[in-house]
Short mmCIF file of N, CA, C and O in Angstrom, two decimals:
data_model
loop_
_atom_site.label_atom_id
_atom_site.label_comp_id
_atom_site.label_asym_id
_atom_site.label_seq_id
_atom_site.Cartn_x
_atom_site.Cartn_y
_atom_site.Cartn_z
N UNK A 22 36.13 42.19 -28.04
CA UNK A 22 36.13 41.12 -27.06
C UNK A 22 37.20 40.11 -27.40
O UNK A 22 37.19 39.54 -28.48
N UNK A 23 38.08 39.85 -26.50
CA UNK A 23 39.08 38.82 -26.67
C UNK A 23 38.45 37.48 -26.32
O UNK A 23 37.66 37.36 -25.41
N UNK A 24 38.78 36.44 -27.06
CA UNK A 24 38.30 35.11 -26.73
C UNK A 24 36.80 34.94 -26.96
O UNK A 24 36.15 34.23 -26.21
N UNK A 25 36.26 35.56 -27.96
CA UNK A 25 34.83 35.42 -28.22
C UNK A 25 34.55 34.46 -29.36
O UNK A 25 33.46 34.46 -29.92
N UNK A 26 35.52 33.62 -29.70
CA UNK A 26 35.36 32.71 -30.81
C UNK A 26 34.19 31.76 -30.65
O UNK A 26 33.62 31.31 -31.63
N UNK A 27 33.81 31.44 -29.42
CA UNK A 27 32.72 30.52 -29.21
C UNK A 27 31.37 31.22 -29.02
O UNK A 27 30.35 30.58 -28.87
N UNK A 28 31.35 32.53 -29.07
CA UNK A 28 30.10 33.27 -28.95
C UNK A 28 29.41 33.35 -30.30
O UNK A 28 30.07 33.45 -31.33
N UNK A 29 28.08 33.33 -30.30
CA UNK A 29 27.38 33.47 -31.58
C UNK A 29 27.53 34.88 -32.13
O UNK A 29 27.69 35.84 -31.37
N UNK A 30 27.46 35.01 -33.44
CA UNK A 30 27.56 36.32 -34.07
C UNK A 30 26.25 37.09 -33.94
O UNK A 30 26.22 38.30 -34.07
N UNK A 31 25.18 36.39 -33.67
CA UNK A 31 23.87 37.02 -33.58
C UNK A 31 23.05 36.37 -32.47
O UNK A 31 23.31 35.24 -32.09
N UNK A 32 22.10 37.10 -31.96
CA UNK A 32 21.23 36.54 -30.93
C UNK A 32 19.80 36.42 -31.43
O UNK A 32 18.92 36.00 -30.70
N UNK A 33 19.56 36.78 -32.69
CA UNK A 33 18.23 36.68 -33.28
C UNK A 33 18.30 35.84 -34.55
O UNK A 33 19.29 35.87 -35.27
N UNK A 34 17.25 35.10 -34.84
CA UNK A 34 17.24 34.31 -36.08
C UNK A 34 17.29 35.22 -37.30
O UNK A 34 16.91 36.38 -37.22
N UNK A 35 17.74 34.67 -38.40
CA UNK A 35 17.82 35.45 -39.63
C UNK A 35 16.42 35.54 -40.23
O UNK A 35 16.04 34.75 -41.08
N UNK A 36 15.67 36.52 -39.76
CA UNK A 36 14.31 36.75 -40.23
C UNK A 36 14.07 38.25 -40.32
O UNK A 36 14.36 38.99 -39.38
N UNK A 37 13.50 38.68 -41.45
CA UNK A 37 13.24 40.11 -41.62
C UNK A 37 12.14 40.61 -40.68
O UNK A 37 11.89 41.81 -40.60
N UNK A 38 11.49 39.72 -39.93
CA UNK A 38 10.49 40.13 -38.94
C UNK A 38 11.13 40.99 -37.85
O UNK A 38 10.45 41.75 -37.19
N UNK A 39 12.44 40.88 -37.66
CA UNK A 39 13.13 41.62 -36.62
C UNK A 39 13.61 42.99 -37.10
O UNK A 39 14.28 43.70 -36.39
N UNK A 40 13.29 43.36 -38.30
CA UNK A 40 13.53 44.65 -38.92
C UNK A 40 14.89 45.26 -38.63
O UNK A 40 15.87 44.86 -39.20
N UNK A 41 14.98 46.25 -37.73
CA UNK A 41 16.23 46.96 -37.48
C UNK A 41 17.31 46.04 -36.93
O UNK A 41 18.49 46.20 -37.24
N UNK A 42 16.93 45.08 -36.12
CA UNK A 42 17.92 44.13 -35.58
C UNK A 42 18.44 43.25 -36.71
O UNK A 42 19.64 43.00 -36.82
N UNK A 43 17.55 42.79 -37.56
CA UNK A 43 17.94 42.00 -38.73
C UNK A 43 18.91 42.81 -39.60
O UNK A 43 19.94 42.31 -40.03
N UNK A 44 18.55 44.06 -39.86
CA UNK A 44 19.38 44.93 -40.69
C UNK A 44 20.79 45.06 -40.09
O UNK A 44 21.79 44.93 -40.79
N UNK A 45 20.85 45.29 -38.78
CA UNK A 45 22.14 45.45 -38.10
C UNK A 45 22.96 44.17 -38.15
O UNK A 45 24.12 44.18 -38.54
N UNK A 46 22.35 43.07 -37.76
CA UNK A 46 23.10 41.82 -37.60
C UNK A 46 23.38 41.07 -38.89
O UNK A 46 24.41 40.42 -39.01
N UNK A 47 22.46 41.10 -39.83
CA UNK A 47 22.60 40.24 -41.01
C UNK A 47 22.90 40.98 -42.30
O UNK A 47 23.20 40.35 -43.30
N UNK A 48 22.80 42.29 -42.30
CA UNK A 48 23.10 43.05 -43.51
C UNK A 48 24.31 43.95 -43.26
O UNK A 48 25.36 43.79 -43.89
N UNK A 49 24.18 44.88 -42.33
CA UNK A 49 25.25 45.85 -42.10
C UNK A 49 26.50 45.23 -41.50
O UNK A 49 27.62 45.60 -41.88
N UNK A 50 26.35 44.30 -40.57
CA UNK A 50 27.52 43.69 -39.92
C UNK A 50 28.39 42.92 -40.92
O UNK A 50 29.59 42.76 -40.70
N UNK A 51 27.79 42.48 -42.01
CA UNK A 51 28.55 41.75 -43.03
C UNK A 51 29.62 42.63 -43.67
O UNK A 51 30.66 42.14 -44.06
N UNK A 52 29.35 43.93 -43.79
CA UNK A 52 30.31 44.84 -44.43
C UNK A 52 30.99 45.78 -43.44
O UNK A 52 31.94 46.45 -43.79
N UNK A 53 30.48 45.83 -42.21
CA UNK A 53 31.13 46.64 -41.18
C UNK A 53 30.76 48.11 -41.20
O UNK A 53 31.39 48.91 -40.52
N UNK A 54 29.75 48.46 -41.97
CA UNK A 54 29.23 49.83 -41.95
C UNK A 54 27.74 49.75 -41.61
O UNK A 54 27.07 48.80 -41.98
N UNK A 55 27.24 50.78 -40.94
CA UNK A 55 25.90 50.71 -40.36
C UNK A 55 25.05 51.94 -40.71
O UNK A 55 24.53 52.61 -39.83
N UNK A 56 24.88 52.24 -42.00
CA UNK A 56 24.16 53.46 -42.37
C UNK A 56 22.69 53.46 -41.94
O UNK A 56 22.18 54.51 -41.51
N UNK A 57 21.99 52.36 -42.05
CA UNK A 57 20.57 52.32 -41.65
C UNK A 57 20.43 52.48 -40.14
O UNK A 57 19.57 53.22 -39.66
N UNK A 58 21.29 51.80 -39.39
CA UNK A 58 21.24 51.91 -37.94
C UNK A 58 21.60 53.32 -37.50
O UNK A 58 20.94 53.89 -36.63
N UNK A 59 22.63 53.90 -38.09
CA UNK A 59 23.01 55.27 -37.76
C UNK A 59 21.87 56.24 -38.07
O UNK A 59 21.58 57.14 -37.28
N UNK A 60 21.22 56.05 -39.21
CA UNK A 60 20.09 56.91 -39.57
C UNK A 60 18.94 56.77 -38.59
O UNK A 60 18.32 57.77 -38.20
N UNK A 61 18.64 55.55 -38.20
CA UNK A 61 17.57 55.31 -37.23
C UNK A 61 17.92 55.95 -35.88
O UNK A 61 17.07 56.58 -35.25
N UNK A 62 19.17 55.83 -35.44
CA UNK A 62 19.60 56.43 -34.18
C UNK A 62 19.52 57.96 -34.25
O UNK A 62 19.10 58.61 -33.29
N UNK A 63 19.89 58.53 -35.39
CA UNK A 63 19.78 59.98 -35.57
C UNK A 63 18.32 60.42 -35.50
O UNK A 63 17.98 61.41 -34.85
N UNK A 64 17.44 59.66 -36.13
CA UNK A 64 16.01 59.95 -36.07
C UNK A 64 15.51 59.91 -34.63
O UNK A 64 14.81 60.81 -34.18
N UNK A 65 15.87 58.85 -33.90
CA UNK A 65 15.44 58.73 -32.50
C UNK A 65 15.92 59.92 -31.66
O UNK A 65 15.13 60.51 -30.91
N UNK A 66 17.20 60.25 -31.77
CA UNK A 66 17.72 61.34 -30.95
C UNK A 66 17.05 62.67 -31.30
O UNK A 66 16.71 63.46 -30.42
N UNK A 67 16.82 62.90 -32.59
CA UNK A 67 16.18 64.14 -33.01
C UNK A 67 14.74 64.22 -32.53
O UNK A 67 14.29 65.26 -32.03
N UNK A 68 14.00 63.12 -32.66
CA UNK A 68 12.62 63.12 -32.19
C UNK A 68 12.52 63.36 -30.68
O UNK A 68 11.71 64.16 -30.23
N UNK A 69 13.35 62.67 -29.92
CA UNK A 69 13.30 62.84 -28.47
C UNK A 69 13.73 64.26 -28.10
O UNK A 69 13.12 64.91 -27.25
N UNK A 70 14.77 64.77 -28.76
CA UNK A 70 15.31 66.10 -28.46
C UNK A 70 14.30 67.21 -28.73
O UNK A 70 14.15 68.14 -27.94
N UNK A 71 13.59 67.12 -29.84
CA UNK A 71 12.73 68.22 -30.26
C UNK A 71 11.23 67.99 -30.05
O UNK A 71 10.47 68.94 -29.96
N UNK A 72 10.82 66.74 -29.98
CA UNK A 72 9.38 66.47 -29.84
C UNK A 72 9.06 65.76 -28.53
O UNK A 72 7.90 65.58 -28.21
N UNK A 73 10.08 65.36 -27.79
CA UNK A 73 9.82 64.60 -26.57
C UNK A 73 9.42 63.19 -26.93
O UNK A 73 9.64 62.72 -28.03
N UNK A 74 8.81 62.54 -25.99
CA UNK A 74 8.39 61.17 -26.24
C UNK A 74 7.07 60.92 -25.51
O UNK A 74 7.05 60.74 -24.30
N UNK A 75 5.98 60.92 -26.24
CA UNK A 75 4.69 60.69 -25.60
C UNK A 75 4.62 59.30 -24.96
O UNK A 75 5.08 58.33 -25.55
N UNK A 76 4.05 59.24 -23.79
CA UNK A 76 3.97 57.95 -23.09
C UNK A 76 3.04 56.97 -23.78
O UNK A 76 3.13 55.77 -23.57
N UNK A 77 2.16 57.47 -24.64
CA UNK A 77 1.25 56.57 -25.35
C UNK A 77 1.72 56.25 -26.77
O UNK A 77 0.96 55.70 -27.56
N UNK A 78 2.95 56.58 -27.10
CA UNK A 78 3.50 56.33 -28.43
C UNK A 78 3.36 54.85 -28.78
O UNK A 78 3.84 53.98 -28.07
N UNK A 79 2.69 54.56 -29.87
CA UNK A 79 2.54 53.18 -30.33
C UNK A 79 1.54 52.35 -29.57
O UNK A 79 1.46 51.14 -29.76
N UNK A 80 0.76 52.96 -28.71
CA UNK A 80 -0.16 52.20 -27.85
C UNK A 80 -1.24 51.47 -28.64
O UNK A 80 -1.82 50.52 -28.13
N UNK A 81 -1.48 51.87 -29.85
CA UNK A 81 -2.52 51.23 -30.65
C UNK A 81 -2.06 49.91 -31.26
O UNK A 81 -2.87 49.10 -31.66
N UNK A 82 -0.74 49.68 -31.35
CA UNK A 82 -0.27 48.45 -31.97
C UNK A 82 0.85 47.73 -31.23
O UNK A 82 1.31 46.70 -31.68
N UNK A 83 1.28 48.25 -30.10
CA UNK A 83 2.33 47.59 -29.32
C UNK A 83 1.87 47.30 -27.91
O UNK A 83 1.09 48.06 -27.34
N UNK A 84 2.37 46.22 -27.34
CA UNK A 84 2.06 45.91 -25.94
C UNK A 84 2.74 46.88 -24.99
O UNK A 84 2.25 47.14 -23.91
N UNK A 85 3.88 47.42 -25.40
CA UNK A 85 4.64 48.35 -24.56
C UNK A 85 4.73 49.70 -25.26
O UNK A 85 5.62 49.92 -26.06
N UNK A 86 3.81 50.61 -24.96
CA UNK A 86 3.86 51.92 -25.61
C UNK A 86 4.97 52.79 -25.03
O UNK A 86 5.61 52.44 -24.04
N UNK A 87 5.20 53.93 -25.67
CA UNK A 87 6.21 54.88 -25.21
C UNK A 87 7.54 54.66 -25.88
O UNK A 87 7.67 53.91 -26.84
N UNK A 88 8.55 55.31 -25.33
CA UNK A 88 9.91 55.25 -25.91
C UNK A 88 10.76 54.10 -25.37
O UNK A 88 11.83 53.84 -25.91
N UNK A 89 10.30 53.45 -24.32
CA UNK A 89 11.13 52.42 -23.69
C UNK A 89 11.67 51.37 -24.66
O UNK A 89 12.86 51.04 -24.60
N UNK A 90 10.87 50.83 -25.58
CA UNK A 90 11.44 49.83 -26.50
C UNK A 90 12.59 50.37 -27.35
O UNK A 90 13.55 49.67 -27.63
N UNK A 91 12.50 51.65 -27.73
CA UNK A 91 13.55 52.26 -28.55
C UNK A 91 14.80 52.54 -27.71
O UNK A 91 15.93 52.34 -28.16
N UNK A 92 14.59 53.00 -26.50
CA UNK A 92 15.72 53.25 -25.59
C UNK A 92 16.44 51.94 -25.29
O UNK A 92 17.66 51.87 -25.29
N UNK A 93 15.67 50.89 -25.04
CA UNK A 93 16.26 49.58 -24.78
C UNK A 93 17.01 49.05 -25.99
O UNK A 93 18.05 48.39 -25.85
N UNK A 94 16.51 49.33 -27.19
CA UNK A 94 17.22 48.92 -28.40
C UNK A 94 18.63 49.53 -28.41
O UNK A 94 19.61 48.85 -28.73
N UNK A 95 18.73 50.78 -28.00
CA UNK A 95 20.02 51.47 -27.99
C UNK A 95 20.90 50.97 -26.84
O UNK A 95 22.05 50.59 -27.04
N UNK A 96 20.34 50.97 -25.63
CA UNK A 96 21.16 50.68 -24.44
C UNK A 96 21.41 49.19 -24.22
O UNK A 96 22.44 48.82 -23.65
N UNK A 97 20.49 48.35 -24.65
CA UNK A 97 20.64 46.91 -24.39
C UNK A 97 21.11 46.12 -25.60
O UNK A 97 21.50 44.97 -25.47
N UNK A 98 21.06 46.75 -26.77
CA UNK A 98 21.43 46.00 -27.97
C UNK A 98 22.57 46.66 -28.75
O UNK A 98 23.61 46.05 -28.94
N UNK A 99 22.38 47.90 -29.19
CA UNK A 99 23.40 48.53 -30.04
C UNK A 99 24.69 48.83 -29.27
O UNK A 99 25.77 48.41 -29.67
N UNK A 100 24.58 49.58 -28.17
CA UNK A 100 25.79 49.99 -27.45
C UNK A 100 26.63 48.81 -26.93
O UNK A 100 27.85 48.80 -27.13
N UNK A 101 26.04 47.81 -26.28
CA UNK A 101 26.88 46.69 -25.83
C UNK A 101 27.59 45.97 -26.97
O UNK A 101 28.75 45.58 -26.83
N UNK A 102 26.94 45.82 -28.10
CA UNK A 102 27.56 45.13 -29.24
C UNK A 102 28.63 46.00 -29.88
O UNK A 102 29.66 45.49 -30.31
N UNK A 103 28.38 47.31 -29.96
CA UNK A 103 29.34 48.21 -30.61
C UNK A 103 30.59 48.43 -29.76
O UNK A 103 31.69 48.60 -30.28
N UNK A 104 30.43 48.42 -28.44
CA UNK A 104 31.55 48.71 -27.54
C UNK A 104 32.27 47.46 -27.05
O UNK A 104 33.26 47.57 -26.34
N UNK A 105 31.76 46.29 -27.38
CA UNK A 105 32.39 45.06 -26.92
C UNK A 105 31.99 44.67 -25.52
O UNK A 105 32.64 43.83 -24.90
N UNK A 106 30.95 45.26 -24.99
CA UNK A 106 30.52 44.98 -23.61
C UNK A 106 29.47 43.87 -23.54
O UNK A 106 29.03 43.51 -22.46
N UNK A 107 29.05 43.34 -24.67
CA UNK A 107 28.05 42.26 -24.68
C UNK A 107 28.71 40.95 -24.28
O UNK A 107 29.77 40.60 -24.78
N UNK A 108 28.08 40.25 -23.37
CA UNK A 108 28.64 38.98 -22.90
C UNK A 108 28.06 37.79 -23.66
O UNK A 108 28.56 36.68 -23.55
N UNK A 109 26.99 38.00 -24.45
CA UNK A 109 26.29 36.89 -25.07
C UNK A 109 26.55 36.72 -26.56
O UNK A 109 26.31 35.66 -27.10
N UNK A 110 26.99 37.75 -27.22
CA UNK A 110 27.26 37.69 -28.66
C UNK A 110 28.53 38.44 -28.98
O UNK A 110 29.00 39.25 -28.19
N UNK A 111 29.06 38.19 -30.15
CA UNK A 111 30.30 38.83 -30.57
C UNK A 111 30.12 40.34 -30.74
O UNK A 111 29.05 40.82 -31.05
N UNK A 112 31.21 41.04 -30.58
CA UNK A 112 31.25 42.48 -30.83
C UNK A 112 31.06 42.70 -32.32
O UNK A 112 31.50 41.91 -33.14
N UNK A 113 30.38 43.78 -32.65
CA UNK A 113 30.20 44.12 -34.07
C UNK A 113 31.56 44.38 -34.71
O UNK A 113 32.47 44.91 -34.09
N UNK A 114 31.67 44.01 -35.97
CA UNK A 114 32.89 44.32 -36.72
C UNK A 114 32.67 45.64 -37.46
O UNK A 114 31.55 45.98 -37.81
N UNK A 115 33.74 46.37 -37.65
CA UNK A 115 33.66 47.66 -38.31
C UNK A 115 34.68 47.72 -39.43
O UNK A 115 35.79 47.22 -39.29
N UNK A 116 34.29 48.37 -40.52
CA UNK A 116 35.19 48.53 -41.66
C UNK A 116 36.34 49.47 -41.30
O UNK A 116 37.45 49.32 -41.81
N UNK A 117 36.06 50.44 -40.41
CA UNK A 117 37.10 51.38 -40.00
C UNK A 117 36.79 51.90 -38.60
O UNK A 117 35.67 51.75 -38.10
N UNK A 118 37.77 52.52 -38.00
CA UNK A 118 37.57 53.14 -36.69
C UNK A 118 36.53 54.25 -36.79
O UNK A 118 35.72 54.44 -35.88
N UNK A 119 36.50 54.93 -37.91
CA UNK A 119 35.51 56.01 -38.10
C UNK A 119 34.09 55.45 -38.07
O UNK A 119 33.20 56.06 -37.48
N UNK A 120 33.88 54.27 -38.66
CA UNK A 120 32.56 53.64 -38.64
C UNK A 120 32.15 53.28 -37.21
O UNK A 120 31.01 53.47 -36.81
N UNK A 121 33.11 52.77 -36.45
CA UNK A 121 32.85 52.41 -35.06
C UNK A 121 32.50 53.65 -34.24
O UNK A 121 31.50 53.67 -33.51
N UNK A 122 33.31 54.69 -34.37
CA UNK A 122 33.07 55.93 -33.61
C UNK A 122 31.74 56.57 -33.99
O UNK A 122 31.01 57.07 -33.12
N UNK A 123 31.41 56.54 -35.27
CA UNK A 123 30.16 57.16 -35.72
C UNK A 123 28.94 56.44 -35.14
O UNK A 123 28.00 57.06 -34.67
N UNK A 124 28.95 55.09 -35.15
CA UNK A 124 27.83 54.34 -34.60
C UNK A 124 27.69 54.57 -33.10
O UNK A 124 26.58 54.82 -32.60
N UNK A 125 28.79 54.51 -32.38
CA UNK A 125 28.75 54.74 -30.93
C UNK A 125 28.29 56.16 -30.63
O UNK A 125 27.49 56.39 -29.72
N UNK A 126 28.76 57.13 -31.40
CA UNK A 126 28.36 58.52 -31.21
C UNK A 126 26.86 58.68 -31.41
O UNK A 126 26.18 59.35 -30.61
N UNK A 127 26.32 58.09 -32.46
CA UNK A 127 24.87 58.18 -32.72
C UNK A 127 24.08 57.55 -31.57
O UNK A 127 23.06 58.09 -31.14
N UNK A 128 24.54 56.43 -31.07
CA UNK A 128 23.85 55.77 -29.95
C UNK A 128 23.91 56.64 -28.70
O UNK A 128 22.92 56.78 -27.97
N UNK A 129 25.06 57.25 -28.46
CA UNK A 129 25.20 58.11 -27.28
C UNK A 129 24.37 59.39 -27.42
O UNK A 129 23.90 59.93 -26.40
N UNK A 130 24.15 59.86 -28.63
CA UNK A 130 23.26 61.01 -28.84
C UNK A 130 21.84 60.68 -28.40
O UNK A 130 21.15 61.53 -27.84
N UNK A 131 21.40 59.46 -28.64
CA UNK A 131 20.07 59.03 -28.18
C UNK A 131 20.04 59.02 -26.65
O UNK A 131 19.11 59.55 -26.04
N UNK A 132 21.06 58.45 -26.04
CA UNK A 132 21.13 58.39 -24.58
C UNK A 132 21.11 59.80 -24.00
O UNK A 132 20.38 60.09 -23.04
N UNK A 133 21.89 60.72 -24.58
CA UNK A 133 21.92 62.10 -24.09
C UNK A 133 20.54 62.76 -24.22
O UNK A 133 20.06 63.40 -23.28
N UNK A 134 19.90 62.59 -25.37
CA UNK A 134 18.57 63.19 -25.58
C UNK A 134 17.57 62.66 -24.56
O UNK A 134 16.76 63.41 -24.03
N UNK A 135 17.65 61.38 -24.28
CA UNK A 135 16.74 60.77 -23.30
C UNK A 135 17.01 61.33 -21.91
O UNK A 135 16.07 61.69 -21.18
N UNK A 136 18.27 61.42 -21.53
CA UNK A 136 18.61 61.94 -20.19
C UNK A 136 18.17 63.38 -20.02
O UNK A 136 17.72 63.78 -18.95
N UNK A 137 18.29 64.17 -21.08
CA UNK A 137 17.95 65.59 -21.00
C UNK A 137 16.46 65.83 -21.12
O UNK A 137 15.89 66.65 -20.41
N UNK A 138 15.78 65.10 -21.99
CA UNK A 138 14.41 65.46 -22.35
C UNK A 138 13.32 64.48 -21.92
O UNK A 138 12.19 64.87 -21.71
N UNK A 139 13.64 63.20 -21.84
CA UNK A 139 12.62 62.18 -21.61
C UNK A 139 12.06 62.25 -20.19
O UNK A 139 12.81 62.27 -19.22
N UNK A 140 10.75 62.30 -20.09
CA UNK A 140 10.09 62.29 -18.79
C UNK A 140 9.61 60.87 -18.54
O UNK A 140 8.80 60.34 -19.30
N UNK A 141 10.13 60.27 -17.50
CA UNK A 141 9.76 58.89 -17.19
C UNK A 141 8.31 58.88 -16.72
O UNK A 141 7.95 59.61 -15.80
N UNK A 142 7.46 58.07 -17.37
CA UNK A 142 6.06 58.03 -16.95
C UNK A 142 5.94 57.43 -15.55
O UNK A 142 6.75 56.59 -15.16
N UNK A 143 4.95 57.87 -14.79
CA UNK A 143 4.77 57.33 -13.45
C UNK A 143 4.39 55.86 -13.50
O UNK A 143 3.82 55.38 -14.49
N UNK A 144 4.71 55.16 -12.46
CA UNK A 144 4.37 53.75 -12.37
C UNK A 144 2.86 53.65 -12.20
O UNK A 144 2.28 54.25 -11.30
N UNK A 145 2.25 52.91 -13.09
CA UNK A 145 0.80 52.73 -12.99
C UNK A 145 0.52 51.47 -12.19
O UNK A 145 1.44 50.83 -11.68
N UNK A 146 -0.73 51.12 -12.12
CA UNK A 146 -1.08 49.92 -11.38
C UNK A 146 -0.33 48.73 -11.95
O UNK A 146 -0.08 48.66 -13.14
N UNK A 147 0.04 47.82 -11.11
CA UNK A 147 0.79 46.66 -11.56
C UNK A 147 -0.16 45.68 -12.23
O UNK A 147 -1.21 45.36 -11.69
N UNK A 148 0.21 45.26 -13.42
CA UNK A 148 -0.58 44.31 -14.17
C UNK A 148 0.31 43.15 -14.57
O UNK A 148 1.50 43.32 -14.81
N UNK A 149 -0.30 41.99 -14.68
CA UNK A 149 0.44 40.84 -15.17
C UNK A 149 0.55 40.93 -16.68
O UNK A 149 -0.19 41.68 -17.33
N UNK A 150 1.44 40.15 -17.24
CA UNK A 150 1.59 40.14 -18.69
C UNK A 150 0.29 39.73 -19.37
O UNK A 150 -0.10 40.30 -20.38
N UNK A 151 -0.41 38.75 -18.79
CA UNK A 151 -1.67 38.29 -19.38
C UNK A 151 -2.72 39.40 -19.36
O UNK A 151 -3.51 39.53 -20.30
N UNK A 152 -2.75 40.22 -18.32
CA UNK A 152 -3.70 41.33 -18.26
C UNK A 152 -3.37 42.37 -19.33
O UNK A 152 -4.27 42.90 -19.99
N UNK A 153 -2.09 42.66 -19.50
CA UNK A 153 -1.68 43.62 -20.53
C UNK A 153 -2.00 43.07 -21.91
O UNK A 153 -2.53 43.77 -22.77
N UNK A 154 -1.71 41.80 -22.11
CA UNK A 154 -1.99 41.16 -23.39
C UNK A 154 -3.48 41.20 -23.71
O UNK A 154 -3.87 41.52 -24.83
N UNK A 155 -4.32 40.92 -22.71
CA UNK A 155 -5.77 40.96 -22.91
C UNK A 155 -6.23 42.38 -23.23
O UNK A 155 -7.11 42.58 -24.07
N UNK A 156 -5.63 43.37 -22.59
CA UNK A 156 -6.01 44.77 -22.81
C UNK A 156 -5.76 45.19 -24.26
O UNK A 156 -6.53 45.92 -24.83
N UNK A 157 -4.68 44.69 -24.84
CA UNK A 157 -4.30 45.10 -26.19
C UNK A 157 -4.56 44.02 -27.24
O UNK A 157 -4.17 44.17 -28.38
N UNK A 158 -5.22 42.94 -26.87
CA UNK A 158 -5.39 41.82 -27.79
C UNK A 158 -6.13 42.19 -29.07
O UNK A 158 -5.88 41.62 -30.12
N UNK A 159 -7.03 43.14 -28.99
CA UNK A 159 -7.74 43.53 -30.21
C UNK A 159 -6.83 44.24 -31.20
O UNK A 159 -7.13 44.31 -32.38
N UNK A 160 -5.69 44.73 -30.74
CA UNK A 160 -4.74 45.43 -31.61
C UNK A 160 -3.59 44.56 -32.08
O UNK A 160 -2.75 45.00 -32.83
N UNK A 161 -3.52 43.33 -31.56
CA UNK A 161 -2.41 42.43 -31.87
C UNK A 161 -2.93 41.28 -32.72
O UNK A 161 -4.00 40.74 -32.45
N UNK A 162 -2.16 40.92 -33.73
CA UNK A 162 -2.58 39.81 -34.60
C UNK A 162 -2.61 38.51 -33.86
O UNK A 162 -1.84 38.10 -33.15
#
C-alpha cells in the first residue's frame, strides 16, 4: 500500500487472547516470516479438503459454529493484509518475496478447498444476537 504511513500496523490490541491474530500481528510481522500462520492455513485447507466441515463444529463453545469463523479469518483478515488490499491497516511486511508468496498461497489453498468442498449450511430461522447468546450462554464464560 502506498501512502499508508498514517494507518495503524494492527487492528487488535496486543493481547494473547486473540491467539492466531496476535501471533500474526505482534510476533510474526515483526520478522516478516509467518510459520505459525502458514501452518494453521495448511491445517485448515487439509481439514476442509479431506474431512469437510461439519456445520456444528465448535458449537459447544462458540457462538458461531461451523467453518465460517475460520474462512473469515482467511478472507477478511489474512488475505487483505498479505495482498495490500486492506484499507484499515498496513500491509504485512515480508522478509522476502518467497515469504509473501508462500503465505498468500497457503491462504488461497484454504479458499480453494472451501470452494470445492464446503457445503454452505441452509439458512435457519432468523435469531437476534441476544437469542443466540442466550442459547449458548451456558457454554460461554
